[in-house]
mmCIF file of C-alpha atoms and ligand atoms in Angstrom:
data_model
loop_
_atom_site.group_PDB
_atom_site.id
_atom_site.type_symbol
_atom_site.label_atom_id
_atom_site.label_comp_id
_atom_site.label_asym_id
_atom_site.label_seq_id
_atom_site.Cartn_x
_atom_site.Cartn_y
_atom_site.Cartn_z
ATOM 1 C CA UNK A 567 0.000 0.000 0.000
ATOM 2 C CA UNK A 568 1.388 3.402 -0.966
ATOM 3 C CA UNK A 569 2.208 5.834 1.799
ATOM 4 C CA UNK A 570 2.528 9.545 1.210
ATOM 5 C CA UNK A 571 3.654 11.468 4.285
ATOM 6 C CA UNK A 572 1.805 9.048 6.516
ATOM 7 C CA UNK A 573 -1.251 8.781 4.271
ATOM 8 C CA UNK A 574 -2.613 5.666 2.624
ATOM 9 C CA UNK A 575 -2.705 6.483 -1.066
ATOM 10 C CA UNK A 576 -5.110 3.948 -2.548
ATOM 11 C CA UNK A 577 -7.012 6.176 -4.989
ATOM 12 C CA UNK A 578 -6.285 8.930 -7.478
ATOM 13 C CA UNK A 579 -8.198 12.222 -7.355
ATOM 14 C CA UNK A 580 -8.035 14.500 -10.369
ATOM 15 C CA UNK A 581 -8.644 18.136 -9.576
ATOM 16 C CA UNK A 582 -8.465 21.247 -11.741
ATOM 17 C CA UNK A 583 -10.511 23.797 -13.603
ATOM 18 C CA UNK A 584 -13.412 22.969 -15.912
ATOM 19 C CA UNK A 585 -12.124 21.828 -19.285
ATOM 20 C CA UNK A 586 -8.748 20.528 -18.145
ATOM 21 C CA UNK A 587 -9.677 16.956 -19.091
ATOM 22 C CA UNK A 588 -10.322 15.393 -15.662
ATOM 23 C CA UNK A 589 -13.090 13.122 -16.933
ATOM 24 C CA UNK A 590 -11.431 11.977 -20.170
ATOM 25 C CA UNK A 591 -8.053 11.461 -18.500
ATOM 26 C CA UNK A 592 -9.675 9.824 -15.465
ATOM 27 C CA UNK A 593 -11.454 7.224 -17.573
ATOM 28 C CA UNK A 594 -8.229 6.299 -19.367
ATOM 29 C CA UNK A 595 -6.255 6.088 -16.121
ATOM 30 C CA UNK A 596 -8.920 3.844 -14.593
ATOM 31 C CA UNK A 597 -8.860 1.565 -17.657
ATOM 32 C CA UNK A 598 -5.080 1.403 -17.569
ATOM 33 C CA UNK A 599 -4.830 0.543 -13.864
ATOM 34 C CA UNK A 600 -8.009 -1.533 -13.810
ATOM 35 C CA UNK A 601 -9.479 0.838 -11.209
ATOM 36 C CA UNK A 602 -13.070 2.018 -10.879
ATOM 37 C CA UNK A 603 -13.875 5.435 -12.288
ATOM 38 C CA UNK A 604 -16.146 7.954 -10.658
ATOM 39 C CA UNK A 605 -17.026 11.534 -11.561
ATOM 40 C CA UNK A 606 -18.369 13.561 -8.628
ATOM 41 C CA UNK A 607 -20.720 15.585 -10.858
ATOM 42 C CA UNK A 608 -22.181 12.382 -12.333
ATOM 43 C CA UNK A 609 -22.739 10.796 -8.934
ATOM 44 C CA UNK A 610 -24.444 13.933 -7.615
ATOM 45 C CA UNK A 611 -26.621 14.172 -10.739
ATOM 46 C CA UNK A 612 -27.673 10.531 -10.420
ATOM 47 C CA UNK A 613 -28.353 10.828 -6.683
ATOM 48 C CA UNK A 614 -30.428 13.982 -7.149
ATOM 49 C CA UNK A 615 -32.082 13.063 -10.446
ATOM 50 C CA UNK A 616 -31.159 16.562 -11.654
ATOM 51 C CA UNK A 617 -28.428 17.983 -13.848
ATOM 52 C CA UNK A 618 -25.786 20.234 -12.289
ATOM 53 C CA UNK A 619 -27.371 23.186 -14.102
ATOM 54 C CA UNK A 620 -30.782 22.305 -12.621
ATOM 55 C CA UNK A 621 -29.324 21.985 -9.121
ATOM 56 C CA UNK A 622 -27.697 25.435 -9.481
ATOM 57 C CA UNK A 623 -30.852 27.054 -10.823
ATOM 58 C CA UNK A 624 -33.334 25.370 -8.497
ATOM 59 C CA UNK A 625 -31.412 25.138 -5.229
ATOM 60 C CA UNK A 626 -28.456 27.482 -5.765
ATOM 61 C CA UNK A 627 -24.687 26.973 -5.771
ATOM 62 C CA UNK A 628 -24.370 26.635 -1.952
ATOM 63 C CA UNK A 629 -26.711 23.620 -2.065
ATOM 64 C CA UNK A 630 -24.537 22.048 -4.776
ATOM 65 C CA UNK A 631 -21.413 22.648 -2.654
ATOM 66 C CA UNK A 632 -23.085 20.874 0.291
ATOM 67 C CA UNK A 633 -23.803 17.872 -1.927
ATOM 68 C CA UNK A 634 -20.171 17.882 -3.043
ATOM 69 C CA UNK A 635 -18.984 17.967 0.548
ATOM 70 C CA UNK A 636 -21.194 15.017 1.457
ATOM 71 C CA UNK A 637 -19.891 13.134 -1.575
ATOM 72 C CA UNK A 638 -16.272 13.812 -0.529
ATOM 73 C CA UNK A 639 -16.968 12.213 2.855
ATOM 74 C CA UNK A 640 -18.264 9.085 1.123
ATOM 75 C CA UNK A 641 -15.189 8.861 -1.102
ATOM 76 C CA UNK A 642 -12.956 8.064 1.875
ATOM 77 C CA UNK A 643 -14.390 4.525 1.907
ATOM 78 C CA UNK A 644 -13.238 3.815 -1.680
ATOM 79 C CA UNK A 645 -10.185 1.909 -2.828
ATOM 80 C CA UNK A 646 -8.722 1.470 -6.328
ATOM 81 C CA UNK A 647 -10.792 4.329 -7.672
ATOM 82 C CA UNK A 648 -9.968 7.207 -9.991
ATOM 83 C CA UNK A 649 -12.053 10.187 -8.930
ATOM 84 C CA UNK A 650 -12.667 13.091 -11.297
ATOM 85 C CA UNK A 651 -13.804 16.047 -9.192
ATOM 86 C CA UNK A 652 -15.897 19.078 -10.124
ATOM 87 C CA UNK A 653 -13.751 22.171 -10.711
ATOM 88 C CA UNK A 654 -14.873 23.958 -7.544
ATOM 89 C CA UNK A 655 -14.656 20.997 -5.170
ATOM 90 C CA UNK A 656 -11.014 21.365 -4.006
ATOM 91 C CA UNK A 657 -11.425 25.097 -3.355
ATOM 92 C CA UNK A 658 -13.005 24.139 -0.043
ATOM 93 C CA UNK A 659 -9.960 23.259 2.083
ATOM 94 C CA UNK A 660 -11.730 20.521 4.051
ATOM 95 C CA UNK A 661 -12.587 18.756 0.766
ATOM 96 C CA UNK A 662 -8.974 18.815 -0.379
ATOM 97 C CA UNK A 663 -7.722 17.679 3.031
ATOM 98 C CA UNK A 664 -10.178 14.782 2.992
ATOM 99 C CA UNK A 665 -9.151 13.668 -0.519
ATOM 100 C CA UNK A 666 -5.508 13.705 0.542
ATOM 101 C CA UNK A 667 -6.140 11.178 3.296
ATOM 102 C CA UNK A 668 -6.740 8.413 0.729
ATOM 103 C CA UNK A 669 -5.855 9.648 -2.758
ATOM 104 C CA UNK A 670 -2.906 10.934 -4.708
ATOM 105 C CA UNK A 671 -4.232 14.360 -5.661
ATOM 106 C CA UNK A 672 -3.283 15.307 -9.212
ATOM 107 C CA UNK A 673 -4.104 18.703 -10.656
ATOM 108 C CA UNK A 674 -4.589 19.055 -14.399
ATOM 109 C CA UNK A 675 -3.610 22.525 -15.500
ATOM 110 C CA UNK A 676 -4.287 24.675 -18.571
ATOM 111 C CA UNK A 677 -4.214 28.389 -19.361
ATOM 112 C CA UNK A 678 -7.483 30.380 -19.468
ATOM 113 C CA UNK A 679 -7.129 30.633 -23.266
ATOM 114 C CA UNK A 680 -6.814 26.888 -23.670
ATOM 115 C CA UNK A 681 -9.684 26.267 -21.266
ATOM 116 C CA UNK A 682 -11.901 28.643 -23.244
ATOM 117 C CA UNK A 683 -11.018 26.847 -26.462
ATOM 118 C CA UNK A 684 -12.051 23.543 -24.893
ATOM 119 C CA UNK A 685 -15.290 24.631 -23.221
ATOM 120 C CA UNK A 686 -16.740 27.230 -25.582
ATOM 121 C CA UNK A 687 -18.881 24.781 -27.523
ATOM 122 C CA UNK A 688 -20.284 23.163 -24.343
ATOM 123 C CA UNK A 689 -23.311 24.388 -22.411
ATOM 124 C CA UNK A 690 -23.579 22.224 -19.295
ATOM 125 C CA UNK A 691 -21.574 24.408 -16.899
ATOM 126 C CA UNK A 692 -23.724 26.974 -15.074
ATOM 127 C CA UNK A 693 -20.731 29.057 -13.945
ATOM 128 C CA UNK A 694 -19.906 29.755 -17.571
ATOM 129 C CA UNK A 695 -23.426 30.932 -18.420
ATOM 130 C CA UNK A 696 -22.046 34.444 -18.228
ATOM 131 C CA UNK A 697 -22.116 37.404 -20.615
ATOM 132 C CA UNK A 698 -18.304 37.370 -20.638
ATOM 133 C CA UNK A 699 -17.240 33.755 -20.039
ATOM 134 C CA UNK A 700 -13.611 34.385 -21.052
ATOM 135 C CA UNK A 701 -13.155 36.962 -18.300
ATOM 136 C CA UNK A 702 -15.049 34.739 -15.882
ATOM 137 C CA UNK A 703 -12.622 31.879 -16.592
ATOM 138 C CA UNK A 704 -9.586 34.135 -16.118
ATOM 139 C CA UNK A 705 -10.872 35.537 -12.807
ATOM 140 C CA UNK A 706 -12.106 32.254 -11.400
ATOM 141 C CA UNK A 707 -8.905 30.449 -12.331
ATOM 142 C CA UNK A 708 -6.777 33.164 -10.695
ATOM 143 C CA UNK A 709 -8.862 32.882 -7.526
ATOM 144 C CA UNK A 710 -8.647 29.096 -7.495
ATOM 145 C CA UNK A 711 -5.000 28.741 -8.428
ATOM 146 C CA UNK A 712 -3.734 28.679 -4.800
ATOM 147 C CA UNK A 713 -6.026 25.715 -4.083
ATOM 148 C CA UNK A 714 -5.211 23.786 -7.232
ATOM 149 C CA UNK A 715 -1.511 24.206 -6.554
ATOM 150 C CA UNK A 716 -1.867 22.317 -3.294
ATOM 151 C CA UNK A 717 -2.168 19.083 -5.285
ATOM 152 C CA UNK A 718 0.554 16.456 -4.844
ATOM 153 C CA UNK A 719 1.272 16.581 -8.563
ATOM 154 C CA UNK A 720 0.624 19.287 -11.139
ATOM 155 C CA UNK A 721 0.420 18.318 -14.817
ATOM 156 C CA UNK A 722 0.269 20.883 -17.577
ATOM 157 C CA UNK A 723 -2.184 19.543 -20.144
ATOM 158 C CA UNK A 724 -1.654 22.250 -22.762
ATOM 159 C CA UNK A 725 0.796 20.489 -25.003
ATOM 160 C CA UNK A 726 -0.053 16.929 -24.068
ATOM 161 C CA UNK A 727 -2.651 14.610 -25.530
ATOM 162 C CA UNK A 728 -5.165 12.987 -23.202
ATOM 163 C CA UNK A 729 -3.155 9.776 -23.537
ATOM 164 C CA UNK A 730 0.103 11.474 -22.573
ATOM 165 C CA UNK A 731 -1.537 13.065 -19.546
ATOM 166 C CA UNK A 732 -2.904 9.643 -18.581
ATOM 167 C CA UNK A 733 0.624 8.191 -18.793
ATOM 168 C CA UNK A 734 1.939 10.951 -16.515
ATOM 169 C CA UNK A 735 -0.763 10.280 -13.953
ATOM 170 C CA UNK A 736 -0.086 6.536 -14.013
ATOM 171 C CA UNK A 737 3.668 7.152 -13.713
ATOM 172 C CA UNK A 738 3.207 9.414 -10.677
ATOM 173 C CA UNK A 739 0.846 6.969 -9.022
ATOM 174 C CA UNK A 740 3.274 4.093 -9.542
ATOM 175 C CA UNK A 741 6.061 6.141 -7.994
ATOM 176 C CA UNK A 742 3.870 6.480 -4.925
ATOM 177 C CA UNK A 743 3.041 2.781 -4.869
ATOM 178 C CA UNK A 744 6.699 1.754 -5.213
ATOM 179 C CA UNK A 745 7.780 4.012 -2.373
ATOM 180 C CA UNK A 746 5.006 2.698 -0.105
HETATM 181 C C1 S3P B 419 -17.791 23.643 -11.444
HETATM 182 C C2 S3P B 419 -17.298 22.674 -12.296
HETATM 183 C C3 S3P B 419 -18.132 21.631 -12.878
HETATM 184 C C4 S3P B 419 -19.347 21.355 -11.981
HETATM 185 C C5 S3P B 419 -20.074 22.625 -11.690
HETATM 186 C C6 S3P B 419 -19.198 23.656 -10.983
HETATM 187 C C7 S3P B 419 -16.858 24.659 -10.896
HETATM 188 O O1 S3P B 419 -17.380 20.438 -13.029
HETATM 189 O O2 S3P B 419 -18.959 20.757 -10.777
HETATM 190 O O3 S3P B 419 -20.561 23.130 -12.911
HETATM 191 O O4 S3P B 419 -17.175 25.282 -9.865
HETATM 192 O O5 S3P B 419 -15.757 24.822 -11.480
HETATM 193 P P1 S3P B 419 -16.230 20.237 -14.175
HETATM 194 O O6 S3P B 419 -14.964 20.799 -13.627
HETATM 195 O O7 S3P B 419 -16.170 18.746 -14.299
HETATM 196 O O8 S3P B 419 -16.720 20.919 -15.395
#
């Protein structure tokens, strides 16, 4: 079992801004390691029977954050799982601290320009339903950067394919396992 500063690292948690590839990379990593894959947004949507956009519009963002927090508590019971987290989840310090007790926390990084390129054709993210989404991305990313940078590993996804990012994640996880 992998130990990381006294922790038991049995899972992988992917954190990072919307559009950094957490879900696509996470699925590939899970396939490669023969781990389960779980996306916190998907689990919340299934549990609530509502889309993330509907939860935001009907109950408000704070209600969504509470559901995320509850979900994070449940994740501690998992093993051999790759967890793709919603972009705002690790900006609550207790969520990040909880993930670190059982998972190698890997942040996928991209510039605001690259993120915009990746998300502009998608409509399922309520925080980007904004008159000026490019500015919103820049501001939100700047505000969140200090949280994202608390990950164990930071991977720049700008010049890497999804497959290359997956290989980096697997490599970093194996380093942890070998040192454990
Ligand atoms: C959010 C990111 C979304 C989703 C929700 C809020 C955020 O997840 O949780 O729309 O606060 O950045 P993705 O990062 O998977 O798009």
